[in-house]
PDB file of C-alpha atoms and ligand atoms in Angstrom:
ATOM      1  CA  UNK A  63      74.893 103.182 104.728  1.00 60.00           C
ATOM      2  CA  UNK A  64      74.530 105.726 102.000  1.00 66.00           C
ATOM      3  CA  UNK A  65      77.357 107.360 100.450  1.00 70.00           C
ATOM      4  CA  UNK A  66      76.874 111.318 101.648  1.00 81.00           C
ATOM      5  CA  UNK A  67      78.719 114.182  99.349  1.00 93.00           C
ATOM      6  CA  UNK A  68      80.554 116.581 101.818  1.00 97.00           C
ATOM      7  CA  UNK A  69      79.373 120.026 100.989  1.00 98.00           C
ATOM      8  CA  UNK A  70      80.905 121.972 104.219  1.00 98.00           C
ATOM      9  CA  UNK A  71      83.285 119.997 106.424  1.00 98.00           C
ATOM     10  CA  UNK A  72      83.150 120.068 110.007  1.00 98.00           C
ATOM     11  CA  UNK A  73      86.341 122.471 109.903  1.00 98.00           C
ATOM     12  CA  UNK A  74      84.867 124.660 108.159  1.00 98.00           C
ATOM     13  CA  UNK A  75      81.856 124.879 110.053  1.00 98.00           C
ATOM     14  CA  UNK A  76      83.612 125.490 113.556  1.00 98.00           C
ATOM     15  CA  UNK A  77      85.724 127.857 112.034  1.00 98.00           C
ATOM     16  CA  UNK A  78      82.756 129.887 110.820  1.00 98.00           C
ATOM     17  CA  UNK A  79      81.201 129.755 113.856  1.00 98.00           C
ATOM     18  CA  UNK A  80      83.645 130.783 115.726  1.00 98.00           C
ATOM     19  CA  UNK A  81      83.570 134.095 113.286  1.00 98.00           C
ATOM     20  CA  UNK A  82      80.373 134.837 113.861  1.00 98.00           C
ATOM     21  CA  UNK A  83      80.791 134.203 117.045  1.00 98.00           C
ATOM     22  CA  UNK A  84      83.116 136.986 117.368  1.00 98.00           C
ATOM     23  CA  UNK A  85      81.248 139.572 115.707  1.00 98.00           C
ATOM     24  CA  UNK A  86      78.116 139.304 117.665  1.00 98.00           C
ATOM     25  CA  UNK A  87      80.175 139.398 120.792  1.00 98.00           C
ATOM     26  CA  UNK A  88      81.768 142.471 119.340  1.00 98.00           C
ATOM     27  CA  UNK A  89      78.157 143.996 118.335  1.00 98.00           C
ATOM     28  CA  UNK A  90      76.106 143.261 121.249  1.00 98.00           C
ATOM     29  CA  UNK A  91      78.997 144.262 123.657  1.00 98.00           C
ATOM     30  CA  UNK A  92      77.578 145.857 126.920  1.00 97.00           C
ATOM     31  CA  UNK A  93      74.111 144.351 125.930  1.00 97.00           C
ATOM     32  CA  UNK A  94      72.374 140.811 127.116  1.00 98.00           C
ATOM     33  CA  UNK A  95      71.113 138.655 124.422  1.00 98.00           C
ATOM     34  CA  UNK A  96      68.036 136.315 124.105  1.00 98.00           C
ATOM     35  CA  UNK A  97      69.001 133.733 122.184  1.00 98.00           C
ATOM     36  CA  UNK A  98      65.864 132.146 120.211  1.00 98.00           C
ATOM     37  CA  UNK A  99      66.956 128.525 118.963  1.00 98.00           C
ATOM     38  CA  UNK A 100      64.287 127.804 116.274  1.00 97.00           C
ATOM     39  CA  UNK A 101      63.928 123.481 116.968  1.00 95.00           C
ATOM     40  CA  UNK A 102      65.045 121.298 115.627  1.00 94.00           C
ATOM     41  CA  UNK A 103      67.538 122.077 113.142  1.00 96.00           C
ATOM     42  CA  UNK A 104      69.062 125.064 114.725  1.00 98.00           C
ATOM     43  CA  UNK A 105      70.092 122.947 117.556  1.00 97.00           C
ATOM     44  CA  UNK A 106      73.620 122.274 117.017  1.00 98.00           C
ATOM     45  CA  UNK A 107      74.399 125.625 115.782  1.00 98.00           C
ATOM     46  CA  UNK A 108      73.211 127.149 118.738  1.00 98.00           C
ATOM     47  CA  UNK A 109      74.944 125.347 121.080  1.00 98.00           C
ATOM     48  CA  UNK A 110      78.281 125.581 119.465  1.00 98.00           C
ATOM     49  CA  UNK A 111      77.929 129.530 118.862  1.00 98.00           C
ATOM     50  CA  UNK A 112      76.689 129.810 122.810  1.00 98.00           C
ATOM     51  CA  UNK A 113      79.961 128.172 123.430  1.00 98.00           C
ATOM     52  CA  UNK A 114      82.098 130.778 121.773  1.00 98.00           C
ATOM     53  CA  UNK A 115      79.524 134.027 123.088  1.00 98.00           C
ATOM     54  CA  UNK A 116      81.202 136.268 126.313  1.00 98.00           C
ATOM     55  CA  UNK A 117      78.091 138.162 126.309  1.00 98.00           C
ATOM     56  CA  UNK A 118      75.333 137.755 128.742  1.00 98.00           C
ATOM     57  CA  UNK A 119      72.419 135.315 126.834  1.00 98.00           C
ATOM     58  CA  UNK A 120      69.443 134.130 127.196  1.00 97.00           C
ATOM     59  CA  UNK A 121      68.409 130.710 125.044  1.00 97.00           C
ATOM     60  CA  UNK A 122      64.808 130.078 124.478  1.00 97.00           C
ATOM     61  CA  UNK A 123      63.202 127.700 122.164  1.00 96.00           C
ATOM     62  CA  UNK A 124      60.926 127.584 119.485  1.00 95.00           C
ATOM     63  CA  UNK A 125      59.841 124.560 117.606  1.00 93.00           C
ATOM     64  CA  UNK A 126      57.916 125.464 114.156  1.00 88.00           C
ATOM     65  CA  UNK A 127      57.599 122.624 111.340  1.00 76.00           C
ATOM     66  CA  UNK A 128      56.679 123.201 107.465  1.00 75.00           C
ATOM     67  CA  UNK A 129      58.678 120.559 105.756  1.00 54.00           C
ATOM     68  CA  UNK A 130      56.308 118.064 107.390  1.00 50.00           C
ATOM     69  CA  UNK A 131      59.128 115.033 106.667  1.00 49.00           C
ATOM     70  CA  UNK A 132      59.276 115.599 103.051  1.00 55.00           C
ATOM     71  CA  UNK A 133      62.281 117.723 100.426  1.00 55.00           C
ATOM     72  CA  UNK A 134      59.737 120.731  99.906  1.00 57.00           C
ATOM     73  CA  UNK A 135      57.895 123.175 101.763  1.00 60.00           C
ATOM     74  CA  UNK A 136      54.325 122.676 102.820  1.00 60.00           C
ATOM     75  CA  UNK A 137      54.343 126.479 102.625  1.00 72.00           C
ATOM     76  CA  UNK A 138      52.616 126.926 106.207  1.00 84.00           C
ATOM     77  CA  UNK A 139      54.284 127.411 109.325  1.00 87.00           C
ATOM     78  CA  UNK A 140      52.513 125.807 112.478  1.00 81.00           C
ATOM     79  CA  UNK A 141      53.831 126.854 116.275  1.00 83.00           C
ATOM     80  CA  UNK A 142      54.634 123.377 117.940  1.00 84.00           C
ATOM     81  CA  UNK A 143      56.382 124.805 121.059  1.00 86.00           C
ATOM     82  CA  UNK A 144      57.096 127.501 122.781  1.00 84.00           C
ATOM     83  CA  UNK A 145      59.673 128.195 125.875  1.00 85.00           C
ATOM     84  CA  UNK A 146      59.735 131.789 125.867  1.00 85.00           C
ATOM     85  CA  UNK A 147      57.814 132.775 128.504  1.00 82.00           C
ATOM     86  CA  UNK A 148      59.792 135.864 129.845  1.00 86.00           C
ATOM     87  CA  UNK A 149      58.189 139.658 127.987  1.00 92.00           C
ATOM     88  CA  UNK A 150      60.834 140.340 125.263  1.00 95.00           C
ATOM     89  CA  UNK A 151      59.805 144.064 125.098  1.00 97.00           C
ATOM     90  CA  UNK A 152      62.781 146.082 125.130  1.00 97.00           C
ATOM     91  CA  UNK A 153      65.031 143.031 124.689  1.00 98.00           C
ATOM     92  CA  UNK A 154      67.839 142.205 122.017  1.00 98.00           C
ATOM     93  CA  UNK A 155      66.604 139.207 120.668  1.00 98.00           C
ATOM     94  CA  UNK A 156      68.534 137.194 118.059  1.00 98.00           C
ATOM     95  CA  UNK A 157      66.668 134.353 116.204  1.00 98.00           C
ATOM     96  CA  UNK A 158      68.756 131.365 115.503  1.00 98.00           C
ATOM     97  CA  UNK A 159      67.789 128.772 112.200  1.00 98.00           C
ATOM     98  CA  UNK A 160      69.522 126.135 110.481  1.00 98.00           C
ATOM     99  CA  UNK A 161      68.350 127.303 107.122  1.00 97.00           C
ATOM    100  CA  UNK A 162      66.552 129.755 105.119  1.00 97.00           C
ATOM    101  CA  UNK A 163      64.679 128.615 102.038  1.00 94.00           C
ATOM    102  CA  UNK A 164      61.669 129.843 100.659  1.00 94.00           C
ATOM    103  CA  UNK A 165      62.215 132.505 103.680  1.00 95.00           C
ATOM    104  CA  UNK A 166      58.385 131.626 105.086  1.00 94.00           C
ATOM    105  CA  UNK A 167      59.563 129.943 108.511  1.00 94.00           C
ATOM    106  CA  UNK A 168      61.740 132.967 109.099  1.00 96.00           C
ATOM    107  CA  UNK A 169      59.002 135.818 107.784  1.00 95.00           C
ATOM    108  CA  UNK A 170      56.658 133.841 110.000  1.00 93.00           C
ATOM    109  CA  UNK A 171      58.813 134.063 112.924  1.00 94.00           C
ATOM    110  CA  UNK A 172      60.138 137.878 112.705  1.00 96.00           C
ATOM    111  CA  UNK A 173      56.486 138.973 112.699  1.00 93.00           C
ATOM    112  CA  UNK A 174      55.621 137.047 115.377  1.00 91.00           C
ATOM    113  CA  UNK A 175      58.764 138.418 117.597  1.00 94.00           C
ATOM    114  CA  UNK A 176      58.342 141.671 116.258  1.00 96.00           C
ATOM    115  CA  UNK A 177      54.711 142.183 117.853  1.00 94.00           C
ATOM    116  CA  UNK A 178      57.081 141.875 121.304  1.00 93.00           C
ATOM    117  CA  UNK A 179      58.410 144.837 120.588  1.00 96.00           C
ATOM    118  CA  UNK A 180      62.227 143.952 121.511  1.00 97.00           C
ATOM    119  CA  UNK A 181      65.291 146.300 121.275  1.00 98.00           C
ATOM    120  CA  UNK A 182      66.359 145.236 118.336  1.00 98.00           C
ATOM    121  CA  UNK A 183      65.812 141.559 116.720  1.00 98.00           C
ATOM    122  CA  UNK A 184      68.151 139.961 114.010  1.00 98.00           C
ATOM    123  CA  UNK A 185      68.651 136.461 113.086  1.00 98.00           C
ATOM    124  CA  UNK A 186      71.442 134.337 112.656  1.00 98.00           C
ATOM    125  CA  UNK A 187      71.482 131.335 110.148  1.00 98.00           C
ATOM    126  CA  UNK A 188      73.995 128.445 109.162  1.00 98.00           C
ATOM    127  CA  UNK A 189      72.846 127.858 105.627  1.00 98.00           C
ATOM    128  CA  UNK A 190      70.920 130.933 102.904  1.00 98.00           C
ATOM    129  CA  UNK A 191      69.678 129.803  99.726  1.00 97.00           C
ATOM    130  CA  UNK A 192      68.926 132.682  98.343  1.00 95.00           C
ATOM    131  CA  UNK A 193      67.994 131.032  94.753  1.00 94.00           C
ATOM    132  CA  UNK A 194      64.229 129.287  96.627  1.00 93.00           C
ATOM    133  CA  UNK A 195      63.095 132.745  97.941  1.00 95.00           C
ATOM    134  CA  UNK A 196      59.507 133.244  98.102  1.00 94.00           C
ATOM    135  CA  UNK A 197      59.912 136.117 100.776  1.00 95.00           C
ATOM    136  CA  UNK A 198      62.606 138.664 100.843  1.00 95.00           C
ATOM    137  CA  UNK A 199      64.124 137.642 104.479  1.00 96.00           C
ATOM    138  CA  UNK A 200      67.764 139.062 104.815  1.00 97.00           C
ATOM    139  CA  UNK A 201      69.203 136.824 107.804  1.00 98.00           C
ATOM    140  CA  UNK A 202      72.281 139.505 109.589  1.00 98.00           C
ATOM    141  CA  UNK A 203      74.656 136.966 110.202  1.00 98.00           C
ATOM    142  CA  UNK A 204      74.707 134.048 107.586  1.00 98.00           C
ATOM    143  CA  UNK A 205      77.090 131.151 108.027  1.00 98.00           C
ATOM    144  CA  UNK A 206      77.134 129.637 104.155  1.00 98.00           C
ATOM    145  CA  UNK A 207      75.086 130.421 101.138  1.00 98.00           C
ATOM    146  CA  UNK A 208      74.611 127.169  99.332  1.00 98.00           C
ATOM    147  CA  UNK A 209      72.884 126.627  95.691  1.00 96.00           C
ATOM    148  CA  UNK A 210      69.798 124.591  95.836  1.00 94.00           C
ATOM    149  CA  UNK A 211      71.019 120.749  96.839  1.00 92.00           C
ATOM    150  CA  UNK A 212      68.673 119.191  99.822  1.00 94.00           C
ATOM    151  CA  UNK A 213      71.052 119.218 102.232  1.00 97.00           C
ATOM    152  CA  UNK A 214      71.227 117.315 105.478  1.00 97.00           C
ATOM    153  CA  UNK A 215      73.390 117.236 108.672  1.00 98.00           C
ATOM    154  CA  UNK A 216      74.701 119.649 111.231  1.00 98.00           C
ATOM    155  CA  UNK A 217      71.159 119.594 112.634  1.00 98.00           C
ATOM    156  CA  UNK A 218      69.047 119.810 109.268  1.00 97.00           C
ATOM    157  CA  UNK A 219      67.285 115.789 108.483  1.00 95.00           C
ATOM    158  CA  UNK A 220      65.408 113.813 106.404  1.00 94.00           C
ATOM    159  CA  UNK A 221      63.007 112.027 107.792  1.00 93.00           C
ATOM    160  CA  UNK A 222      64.426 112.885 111.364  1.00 93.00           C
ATOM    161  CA  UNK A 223      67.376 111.227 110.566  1.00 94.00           C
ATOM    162  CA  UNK A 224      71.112 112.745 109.604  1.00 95.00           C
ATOM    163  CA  UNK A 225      70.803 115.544 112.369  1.00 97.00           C
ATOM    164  CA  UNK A 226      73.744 114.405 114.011  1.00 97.00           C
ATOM    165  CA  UNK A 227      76.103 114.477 111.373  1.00 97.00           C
ATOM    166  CA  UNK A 228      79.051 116.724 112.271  1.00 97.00           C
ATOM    167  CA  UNK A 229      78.795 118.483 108.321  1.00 98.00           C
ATOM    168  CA  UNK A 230      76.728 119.334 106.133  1.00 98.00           C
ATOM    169  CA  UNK A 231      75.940 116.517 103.166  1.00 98.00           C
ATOM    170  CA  UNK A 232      73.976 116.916 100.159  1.00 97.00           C
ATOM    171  CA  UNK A 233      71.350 114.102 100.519  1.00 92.00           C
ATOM    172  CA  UNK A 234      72.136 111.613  98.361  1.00 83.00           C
ATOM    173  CA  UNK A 235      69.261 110.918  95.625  1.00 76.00           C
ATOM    174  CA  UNK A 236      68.458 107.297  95.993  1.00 78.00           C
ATOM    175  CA  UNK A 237      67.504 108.135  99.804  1.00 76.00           C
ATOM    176  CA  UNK A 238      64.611 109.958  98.771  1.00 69.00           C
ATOM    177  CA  UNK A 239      63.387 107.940  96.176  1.00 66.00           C
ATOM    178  CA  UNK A 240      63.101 104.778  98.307  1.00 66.00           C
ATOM    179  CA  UNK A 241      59.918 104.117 100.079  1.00 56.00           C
ATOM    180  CA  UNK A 242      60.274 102.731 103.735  1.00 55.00           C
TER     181      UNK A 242
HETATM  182  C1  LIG B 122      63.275 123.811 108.202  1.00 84.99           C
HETATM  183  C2  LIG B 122      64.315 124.751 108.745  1.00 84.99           C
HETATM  184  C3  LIG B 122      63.610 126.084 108.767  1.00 84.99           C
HETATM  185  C4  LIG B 122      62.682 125.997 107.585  1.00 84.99           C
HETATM  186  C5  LIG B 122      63.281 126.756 106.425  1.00 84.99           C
HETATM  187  O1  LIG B 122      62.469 123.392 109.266  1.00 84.99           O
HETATM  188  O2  LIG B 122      64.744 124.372 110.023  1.00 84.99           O
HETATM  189  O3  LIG B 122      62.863 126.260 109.959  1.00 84.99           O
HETATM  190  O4  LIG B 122      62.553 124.610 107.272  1.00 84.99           O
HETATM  191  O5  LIG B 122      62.476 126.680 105.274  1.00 84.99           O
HETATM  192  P1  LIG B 122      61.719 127.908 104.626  1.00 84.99           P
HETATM  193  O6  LIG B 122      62.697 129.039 104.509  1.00 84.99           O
HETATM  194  O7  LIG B 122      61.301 127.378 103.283  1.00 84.99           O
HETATM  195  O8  LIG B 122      60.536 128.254 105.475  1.00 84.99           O
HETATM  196  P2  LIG B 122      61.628 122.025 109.318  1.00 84.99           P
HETATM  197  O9  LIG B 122      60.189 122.340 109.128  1.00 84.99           O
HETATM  198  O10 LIG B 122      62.245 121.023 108.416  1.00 84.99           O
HETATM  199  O11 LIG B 122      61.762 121.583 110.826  1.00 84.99           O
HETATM  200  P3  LIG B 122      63.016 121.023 111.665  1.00 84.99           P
HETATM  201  O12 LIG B 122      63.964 122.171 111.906  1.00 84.99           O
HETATM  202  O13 LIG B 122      62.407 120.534 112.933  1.00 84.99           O
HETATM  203  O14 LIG B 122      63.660 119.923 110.854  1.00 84.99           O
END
């Protein structure tokens, strides 16, 4: 088993979560949410912030892919899956990701939500790293900004593996220089 470096512990996670937890319940009050959990990596922050939400929500899916199993970009989104098959006009959509690097994925995915013509639409994500910015995306609520480490856990993999990991870990070198 490889030796991961800790960069945000589980505590510390929850504890953030739980934050911005509370100020989207305090912003949307009144309202009803849709939730759009961007597959796979936002799953495990979306189901721990649902957790801590009074508010009314929604959770649809979206699986996109652009790091096609490797540590950079591709640079191009592709749609894999969609589950949101209700109208989102006039609806107060809030995008959920794991990450936001170069900011394409997220760009991609605004526009496209955007042409539904919602109430309003924001977007939540765990980890900004604002240094690999290609496109200037400004996520609402961000849970860490982190410098530019590949980092894996809490949802985010390599190779499909390390999702489940309960914090976030900077991947450790000799993982990706190993061929399978
Ligand atoms: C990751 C992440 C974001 C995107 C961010 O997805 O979940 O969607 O990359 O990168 P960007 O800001 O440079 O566009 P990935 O393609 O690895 O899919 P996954 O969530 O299924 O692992």
């Amino acid at each position: 088993m490889p030796e991961h470096k800790v960069l945000i512990s589980e505590e510390h996670i929850q504890e953030r979560v739980r934050d911005i937890a509370r100020e989207i319940n305090e912003q949307y009050a009144g309202c009803t949410l849709d939730i759009i959990c961007v597959l796979k990596g936002a799953l495990l922050l979306t189901t721990d912030l649902i957790r801590n939400l009074t508010i009314p929500v929604r959770v649809h899916f979206l699986h996109v892919s652009s790091y096609g199993g490797e540590t950079e970009s591709a640079g191009t989104v592709s749609l894999r899956f969609s589950s949101v098959s209700e109208d989102l006009t006039g609806r107060d959509v809030l995008l959920i990701e794991d990450i936001v690097d170069t900011g394409i994925t997220m760009d991609y995915l605004l526009k496209q939500l955007r042409e539904e013509n919602p109430r309003s639409l924001r977007s939540c994500v765990l980890l900004d790293k604002p240094s690999r910015r290609k496109i200037n995306v400004i996520p609402e609520y961000v849970g860490f900004e982190i410098p530019d480490h590949f980092v894996i856990g809490y949802g985010l993999d390599y190779r499909e593996l390390s999702r489940n990991l309960r914090y976030i870990a900077i991947l450790d070198p000799s993982e990706y220089q190993k061929k399978d």
